[in-house]
Short mmCIF file of C-alpha atoms in Angstrom, two decimals:
data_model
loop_
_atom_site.label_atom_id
_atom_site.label_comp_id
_atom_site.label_asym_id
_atom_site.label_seq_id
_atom_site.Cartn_x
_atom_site.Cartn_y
_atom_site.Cartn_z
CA UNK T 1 5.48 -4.30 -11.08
CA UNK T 2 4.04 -4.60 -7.79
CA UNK T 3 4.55 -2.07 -4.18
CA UNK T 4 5.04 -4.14 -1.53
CA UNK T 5 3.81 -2.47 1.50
CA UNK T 6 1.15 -2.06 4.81
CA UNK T 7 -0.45 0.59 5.80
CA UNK T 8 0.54 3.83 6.33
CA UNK T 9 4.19 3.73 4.59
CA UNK T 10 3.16 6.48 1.86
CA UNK T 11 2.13 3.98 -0.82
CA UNK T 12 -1.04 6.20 -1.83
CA UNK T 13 1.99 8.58 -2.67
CA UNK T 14 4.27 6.35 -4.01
CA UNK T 15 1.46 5.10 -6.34
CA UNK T 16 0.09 8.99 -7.36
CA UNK T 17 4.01 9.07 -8.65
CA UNK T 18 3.74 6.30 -10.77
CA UNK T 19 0.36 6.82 -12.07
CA UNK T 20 1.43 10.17 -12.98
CA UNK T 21 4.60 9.06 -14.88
CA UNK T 22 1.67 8.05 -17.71
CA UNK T 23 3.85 4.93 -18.73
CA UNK T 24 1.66 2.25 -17.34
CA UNK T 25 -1.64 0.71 -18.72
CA UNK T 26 -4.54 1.43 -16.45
CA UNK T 27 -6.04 -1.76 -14.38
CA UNK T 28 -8.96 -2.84 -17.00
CA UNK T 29 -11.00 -5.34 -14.88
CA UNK T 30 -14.73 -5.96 -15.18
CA UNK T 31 -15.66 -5.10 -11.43
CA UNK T 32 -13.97 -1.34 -11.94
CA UNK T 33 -16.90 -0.78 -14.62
CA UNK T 34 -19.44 -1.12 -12.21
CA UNK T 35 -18.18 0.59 -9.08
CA UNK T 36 -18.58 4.55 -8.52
CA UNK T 37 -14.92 6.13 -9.80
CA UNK T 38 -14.14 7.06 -6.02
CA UNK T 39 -11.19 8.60 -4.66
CA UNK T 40 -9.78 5.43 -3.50
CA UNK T 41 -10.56 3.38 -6.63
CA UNK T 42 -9.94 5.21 -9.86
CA UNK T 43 -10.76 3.74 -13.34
CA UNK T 44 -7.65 5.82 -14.94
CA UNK T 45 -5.32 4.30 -12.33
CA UNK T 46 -2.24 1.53 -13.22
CA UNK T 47 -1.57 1.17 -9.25
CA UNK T 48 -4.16 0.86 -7.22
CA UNK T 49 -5.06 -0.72 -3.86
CA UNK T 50 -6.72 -3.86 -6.53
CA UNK T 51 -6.74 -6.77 -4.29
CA UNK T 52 -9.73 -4.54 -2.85
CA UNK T 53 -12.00 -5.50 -6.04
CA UNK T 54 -11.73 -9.64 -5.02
CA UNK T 55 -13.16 -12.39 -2.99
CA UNK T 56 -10.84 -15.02 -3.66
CA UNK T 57 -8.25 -17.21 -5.14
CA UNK T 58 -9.82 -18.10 -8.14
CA UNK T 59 -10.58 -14.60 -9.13
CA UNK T 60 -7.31 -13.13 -8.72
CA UNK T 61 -5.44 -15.54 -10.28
CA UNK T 62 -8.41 -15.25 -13.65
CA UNK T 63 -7.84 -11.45 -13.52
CA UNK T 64 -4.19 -10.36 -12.01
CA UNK T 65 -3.05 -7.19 -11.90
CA UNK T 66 -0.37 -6.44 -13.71
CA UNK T 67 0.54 -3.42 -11.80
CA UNK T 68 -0.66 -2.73 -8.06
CA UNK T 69 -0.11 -1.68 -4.66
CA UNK T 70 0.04 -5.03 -2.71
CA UNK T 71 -0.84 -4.31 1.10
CA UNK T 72 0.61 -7.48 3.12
CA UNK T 73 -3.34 -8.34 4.60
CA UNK T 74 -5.22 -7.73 1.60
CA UNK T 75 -2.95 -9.89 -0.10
CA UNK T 76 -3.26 -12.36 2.38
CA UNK T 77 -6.72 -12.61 2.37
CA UNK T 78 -7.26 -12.36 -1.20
CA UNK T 79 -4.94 -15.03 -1.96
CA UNK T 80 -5.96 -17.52 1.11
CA UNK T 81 -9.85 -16.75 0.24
CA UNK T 82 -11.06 -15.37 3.26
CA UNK T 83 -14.03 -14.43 3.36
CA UNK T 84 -14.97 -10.10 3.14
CA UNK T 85 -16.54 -10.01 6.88
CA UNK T 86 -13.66 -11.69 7.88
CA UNK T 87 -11.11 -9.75 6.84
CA UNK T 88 -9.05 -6.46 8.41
CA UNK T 89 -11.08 -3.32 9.16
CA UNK T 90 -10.59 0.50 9.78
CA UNK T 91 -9.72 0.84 13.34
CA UNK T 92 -8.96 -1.13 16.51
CA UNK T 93 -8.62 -4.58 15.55
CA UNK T 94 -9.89 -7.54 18.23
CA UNK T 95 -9.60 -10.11 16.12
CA UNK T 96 -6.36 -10.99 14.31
CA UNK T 97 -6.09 -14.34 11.42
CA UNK T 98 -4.05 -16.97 13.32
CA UNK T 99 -0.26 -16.29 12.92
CA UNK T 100 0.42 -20.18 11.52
CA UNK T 101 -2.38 -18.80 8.51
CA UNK T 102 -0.40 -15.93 7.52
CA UNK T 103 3.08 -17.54 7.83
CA UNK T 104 1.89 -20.51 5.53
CA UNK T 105 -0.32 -18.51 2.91
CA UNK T 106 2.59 -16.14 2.36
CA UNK T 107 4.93 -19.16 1.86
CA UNK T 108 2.59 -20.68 -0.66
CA UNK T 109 1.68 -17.68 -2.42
CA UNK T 110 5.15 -16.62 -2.80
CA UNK T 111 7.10 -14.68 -5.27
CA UNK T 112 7.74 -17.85 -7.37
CA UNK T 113 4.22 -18.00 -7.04
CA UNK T 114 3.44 -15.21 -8.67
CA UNK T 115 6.31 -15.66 -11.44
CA UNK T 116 3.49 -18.37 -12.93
CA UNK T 117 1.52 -15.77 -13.68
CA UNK T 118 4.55 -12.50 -14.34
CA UNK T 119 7.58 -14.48 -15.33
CA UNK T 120 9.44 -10.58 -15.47
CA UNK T 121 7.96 -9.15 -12.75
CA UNK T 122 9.55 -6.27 -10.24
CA UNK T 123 9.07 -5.15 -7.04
CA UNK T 124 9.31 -1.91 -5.25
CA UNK T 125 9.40 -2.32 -1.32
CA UNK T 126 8.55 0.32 0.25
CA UNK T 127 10.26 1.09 3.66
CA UNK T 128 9.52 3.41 6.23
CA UNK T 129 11.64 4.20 9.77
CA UNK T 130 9.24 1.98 12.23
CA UNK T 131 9.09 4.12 14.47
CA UNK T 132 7.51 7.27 12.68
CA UNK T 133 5.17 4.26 10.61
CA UNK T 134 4.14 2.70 14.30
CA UNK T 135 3.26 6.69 15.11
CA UNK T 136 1.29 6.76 11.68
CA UNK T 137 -0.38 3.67 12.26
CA UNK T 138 -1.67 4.45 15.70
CA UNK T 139 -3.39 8.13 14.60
CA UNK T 140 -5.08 6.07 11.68
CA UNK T 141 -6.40 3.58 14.24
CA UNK T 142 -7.13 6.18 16.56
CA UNK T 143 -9.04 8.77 14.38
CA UNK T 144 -10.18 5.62 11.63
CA UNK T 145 -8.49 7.84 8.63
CA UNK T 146 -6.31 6.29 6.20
CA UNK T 147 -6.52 8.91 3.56
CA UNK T 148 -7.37 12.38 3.23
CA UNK T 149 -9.26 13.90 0.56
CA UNK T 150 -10.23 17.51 1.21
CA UNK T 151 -9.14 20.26 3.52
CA UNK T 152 -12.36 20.07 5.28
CA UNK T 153 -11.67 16.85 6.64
CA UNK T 154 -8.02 17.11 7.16
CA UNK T 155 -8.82 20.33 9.51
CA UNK T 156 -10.96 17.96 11.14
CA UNK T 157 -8.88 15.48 11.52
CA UNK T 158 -5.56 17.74 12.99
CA UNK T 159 -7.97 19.08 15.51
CA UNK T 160 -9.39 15.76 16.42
CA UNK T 161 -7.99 14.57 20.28
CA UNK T 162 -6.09 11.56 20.51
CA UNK T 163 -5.24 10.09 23.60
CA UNK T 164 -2.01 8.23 24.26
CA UNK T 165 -1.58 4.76 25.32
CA UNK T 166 1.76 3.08 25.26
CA UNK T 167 0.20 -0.12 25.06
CA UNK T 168 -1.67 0.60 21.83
CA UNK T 169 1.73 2.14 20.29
CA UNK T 170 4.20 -0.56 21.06
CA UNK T 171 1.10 -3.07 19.45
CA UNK T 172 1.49 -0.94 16.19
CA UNK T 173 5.60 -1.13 16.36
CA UNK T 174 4.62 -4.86 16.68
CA UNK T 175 2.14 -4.79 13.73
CA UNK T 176 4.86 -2.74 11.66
CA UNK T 177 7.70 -4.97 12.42
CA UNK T 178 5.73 -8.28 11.38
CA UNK T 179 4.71 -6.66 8.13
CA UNK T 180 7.83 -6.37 7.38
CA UNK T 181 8.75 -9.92 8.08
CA UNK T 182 6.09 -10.99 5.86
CA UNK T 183 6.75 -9.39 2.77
CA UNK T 184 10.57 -10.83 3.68
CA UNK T 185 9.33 -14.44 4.04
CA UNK T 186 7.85 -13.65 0.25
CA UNK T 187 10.54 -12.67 -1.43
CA UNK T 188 13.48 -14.76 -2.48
CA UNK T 189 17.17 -13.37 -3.45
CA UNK T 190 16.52 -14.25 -7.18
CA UNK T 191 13.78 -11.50 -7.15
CA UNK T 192 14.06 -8.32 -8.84
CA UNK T 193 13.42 -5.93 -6.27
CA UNK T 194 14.08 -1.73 -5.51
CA UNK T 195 13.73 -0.84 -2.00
CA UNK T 196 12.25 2.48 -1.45
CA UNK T 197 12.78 4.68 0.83
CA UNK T 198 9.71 6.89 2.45
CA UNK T 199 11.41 9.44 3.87
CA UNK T 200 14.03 9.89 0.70
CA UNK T 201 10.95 10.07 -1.24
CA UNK T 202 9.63 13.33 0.97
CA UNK T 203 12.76 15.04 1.18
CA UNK T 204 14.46 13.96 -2.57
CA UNK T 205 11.35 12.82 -4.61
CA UNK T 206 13.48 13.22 -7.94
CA UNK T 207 16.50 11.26 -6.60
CA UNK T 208 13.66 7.94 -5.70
CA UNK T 209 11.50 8.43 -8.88
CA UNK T 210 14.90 8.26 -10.78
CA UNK T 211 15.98 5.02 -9.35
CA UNK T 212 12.42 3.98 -9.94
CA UNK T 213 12.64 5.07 -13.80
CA UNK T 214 15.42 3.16 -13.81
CA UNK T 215 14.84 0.27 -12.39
CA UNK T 216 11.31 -0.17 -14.60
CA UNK T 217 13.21 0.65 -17.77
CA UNK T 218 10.41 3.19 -18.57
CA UNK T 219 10.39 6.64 -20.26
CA UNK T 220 8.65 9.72 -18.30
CA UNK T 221 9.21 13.03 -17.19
CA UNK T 222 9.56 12.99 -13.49
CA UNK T 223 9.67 16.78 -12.93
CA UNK T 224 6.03 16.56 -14.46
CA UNK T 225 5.03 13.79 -12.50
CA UNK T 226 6.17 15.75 -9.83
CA UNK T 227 4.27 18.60 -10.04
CA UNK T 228 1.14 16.45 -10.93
CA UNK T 229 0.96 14.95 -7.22
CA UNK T 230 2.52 17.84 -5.34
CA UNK T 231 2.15 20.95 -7.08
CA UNK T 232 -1.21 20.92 -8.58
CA UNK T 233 -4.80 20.65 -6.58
CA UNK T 234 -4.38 17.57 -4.42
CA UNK T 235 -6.16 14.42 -4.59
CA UNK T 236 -4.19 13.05 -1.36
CA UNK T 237 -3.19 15.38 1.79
CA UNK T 238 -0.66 14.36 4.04
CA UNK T 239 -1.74 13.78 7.62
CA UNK T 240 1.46 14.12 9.31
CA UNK T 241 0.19 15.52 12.85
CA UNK T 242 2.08 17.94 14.86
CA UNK T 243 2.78 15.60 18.07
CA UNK T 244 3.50 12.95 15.72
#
């Protein structure tokens, strides 16, 4: 099963669900042994931002994951081998990959693609109202956080200035609206695929992680897996700002 997603569309959430349901394997690949068990990378995790851990092609396809969150650019980039210094950073972004690129590489590497490698796999595609995810997008630009860790640094962060420019926001509505096109120009109508709803899954997390039980066949307690990413000390805080 992979998320299909971009940024700022509550995957980390969406994945802190499902690694809490404790029905998935975690990812077992060599690199994960060697890096520091950070916040962002965990060694216990089944989803994970994992197309983070290659460099190209050739070493996805030796060591896929079986279970991920798949971000629309890092899956580009892993998948059409560009090179790390090349590819998307934190923050304003001056230099984009050539639109003809991304339309072709996501073509190519498509879901029938990918059914060479997971003949049964499923896909959750996460969906977010673009407005509120182009108003996300632009505070992560602005302030160059993407996730949240402590309280420390999410008072920081809510007290941090941000200046508006309309420009700026209608380039992230543009941004959100492509990524959406991509993942559609992946996908074909013979794929098994669960949309998921953001905001359902903030105001009715049982009802979503039900249809998600479901729709993975799996066995889990969801009021547990609940409480493990909202009621207990958090690993992720949510950044929603109050002029959002």
């Amino acid at each position: 099963c992979w998320i299909l997603c971009s940024p700022r569309t509550g995957s980390s959430l969406l994945c802190e669900f499902l690694n809490n349901f404790k029905s998935f394997p975690a990812f077992d690949h060599p690199a994960i042994k060697s890096l520091p068990n950070t916040n962002l990378l965990r060694s216990d995790n089944a989803f994970n931002e994992w197309c983070r851990l290659f460099s190209k092609l050739e070493e996805f396809t030796c060591h896929p994951p079986s279970y991920s969150k798949m971000i629309f650019h890092q899956y580009i980039e892993v998948v059409g081998s560009v090179k790390k210094e090349k590819r998307y950073n934190v923050g304003w972004y001056e230099n984009y990959h050539d639109k003809d690129f991304i339309d072709s590489t996501i073509r190519k590497y498509n879901s029938e693609w990918v059914k060479t490698i997971f003949p049964d796999i499923r896909y959750l595609k996460l969906k977010r109202n673009p407005i509120a995810h182009a108003v996300s997008l632009y505070f992560a630009r602005h302030t160059k956080k993407y996730h949240i860790y402590d309280k420390e640094n999410l008072t920081n962060y809510l007290n941090t200035k941000i200046d508006f420019d309309i420009s700026k926001l209608l380039e992230c509505h543009s941004d959100v609206m492509a990524s959406n096109s991509c993942w559609n120009s992946f996908l074909s109508e013979k794929d098994n695929v669960l949309d998921v709803n953001y905001e359902n899954l903030i105001s009715n997390p049982y009802e979503e992680l039900s249809k998600i039980k479901n729709f993975l066949q799996v066995d889990c307690d969801i009021n547990n897996a609940i409480d493990l990413t909202i009621n207990s000390n958090k690993r992720i805080y949510k950044m929603t700002r109050p002029e959002a």
